[in-house]
């Protein structure tokens, strides 16, 4: 099977969201179980990948504990409303140890955050060595919602792409692996999911009257996404577009991308920083 990353990676200058089918399922392996029941297949696969993720996570955490590594990883999720960010976070973190993870959601900046540079709150939320970070929205909002709603003038947001690239390059050089994923849903699928929220009192809390206003700006958002993906899909911090109309595919794809990133880091348990045999002898002779 081709590396899923090669299939989903944004190729700056050529990738256009309009050309990516949100209902597509690129890179799936062949197999009977998958053909017979894709949802069950995905549930099983994501559970198996989760076991690998948990193992990688523990090794990463362990190796950072005594300063053996400064490595850390952050999954950045961006999407239109109803794109499935929350569901993806639940699916891919299921097996991981919450103590080694920090999940952060970025909404409109607080008063304090607005007094600082837009990357200030992002820097503060970055995972420490050994940790896995999950960003539900990110600094990319500062070239997405901020651009679409003209919250700052064009000459300000247009300078941010380079600034973001510099920021990410600096972090990558410092041991941070970025896994940047855009969950790509169709306009029709968004309508279905918004309607489903209105049909279910347990989902009202997810609904926001402003969601319809955002939906009306669909094309502006797609354009802003195209620019963010193309300008900030760099060698050190590539962007991936994951077709997300099918939740079972989306979960499998994101889990697979995350596992591949961990495999590249290749965390290992650190050597003992003490004399194991001496400790064993001391313990044996202790009361
Ligand atoms: P939700 O993810 O549904 O909780 O919504 C969070 C909202 O916060 C979205 O409408 C985002 O566009 C908005 N948001 C996130 N970051 C920013 C930002 N830097 N400036 C303005 N709005 C933002
Ligand atoms: Mg929302």
PDB file of C-alpha atoms in Angstrom, residues 10 15-17 77-81 85 137-138 140-141 143-145 147-148 161 181-184 218-232 239 241:
ATOM      1  CA  UNK A  10      -0.950  19.011   0.100  1.00  0.00           C
ATOM      2  CA  UNK A  15      -3.752  21.269  -4.443  1.00  0.00           C
ATOM      3  CA  UNK A  16      -7.252  22.710  -4.655  1.00  0.00           C
ATOM      4  CA  UNK A  17      -9.951  21.698  -2.211  1.00  0.00           C
ATOM      5  CA  UNK A  77      -7.234  19.824  13.267  1.00  0.00           C
ATOM      6  CA  UNK A  78      -8.988  22.355  11.097  1.00  0.00           C
ATOM      7  CA  UNK A  79     -12.367  22.042   9.389  1.00  0.00           C
ATOM      8  CA  UNK A  80     -15.520  23.843   8.447  1.00  0.00           C
ATOM      9  CA  UNK A  81     -18.265  23.606  11.098  1.00  0.00           C
ATOM     10  CA  UNK A  85     -12.997  17.624  14.722  1.00  0.00           C
ATOM     11  CA  UNK A 137      -8.571  24.765  15.605  1.00  0.00           C
ATOM     12  CA  UNK A 138      -5.299  26.655  15.789  1.00  0.00           C
ATOM     13  CA  UNK A 140      -4.734  28.930  11.176  1.00  0.00           C
ATOM     14  CA  UNK A 141      -7.946  30.606  12.316  1.00  0.00           C
ATOM     15  CA  UNK A 143      -5.772  33.375   8.295  1.00  0.00           C
ATOM     16  CA  UNK A 144      -9.247  31.781   8.024  1.00  0.00           C
ATOM     17  CA  UNK A 145     -12.076  33.301  10.086  1.00  0.00           C
ATOM     18  CA  UNK A 147      -9.520  36.815   6.834  1.00  0.00           C
ATOM     19  CA  UNK A 148     -13.086  35.910   5.834  1.00  0.00           C
ATOM     20  CA  UNK A 161       1.504  32.876   6.102  1.00  0.00           C
ATOM     21  CA  UNK A 181      -5.008  17.840   9.078  1.00  0.00           C
ATOM     22  CA  UNK A 182      -7.841  19.579   7.299  1.00  0.00           C
ATOM     23  CA  UNK A 183     -11.037  17.541   7.566  1.00  0.00           C
ATOM     24  CA  UNK A 184     -12.719  18.187   4.244  1.00  0.00           C
ATOM     25  CA  UNK A 218     -18.619  28.748   2.267  1.00  0.00           C
ATOM     26  CA  UNK A 219     -16.792  29.810  -0.890  1.00  0.00           C
ATOM     27  CA  UNK A 220     -14.776  32.475   0.913  1.00  0.00           C
ATOM     28  CA  UNK A 221     -13.718  29.883   3.458  1.00  0.00           C
ATOM     29  CA  UNK A 222     -12.752  27.367   0.795  1.00  0.00           C
ATOM     30  CA  UNK A 223     -10.597  30.045  -0.834  1.00  0.00           C
ATOM     31  CA  UNK A 224      -9.014  30.942   2.497  1.00  0.00           C
ATOM     32  CA  UNK A 225      -8.357  27.247   3.161  1.00  0.00           C
ATOM     33  CA  UNK A 226      -6.810  26.786  -0.261  1.00  0.00           C
ATOM     34  CA  UNK A 227      -4.397  29.607   0.431  1.00  0.00           C
ATOM     35  CA  UNK A 228      -3.539  28.430   3.948  1.00  0.00           C
ATOM     36  CA  UNK A 229      -2.950  24.856   2.770  1.00  0.00           C
ATOM     37  CA  UNK A 230      -0.874  25.864  -0.213  1.00  0.00           C
ATOM     38  CA  UNK A 231       1.172  28.564   1.446  1.00  0.00           C
ATOM     39  CA  UNK A 232       1.783  26.719   4.695  1.00  0.00           C
ATOM     40  CA  UNK A 239      -0.721  19.770   5.456  1.00  0.00           C
ATOM     41  CA  UNK A 241      -6.466  16.991   3.425  1.00  0.00           C
TER      42      UNK A 241
END
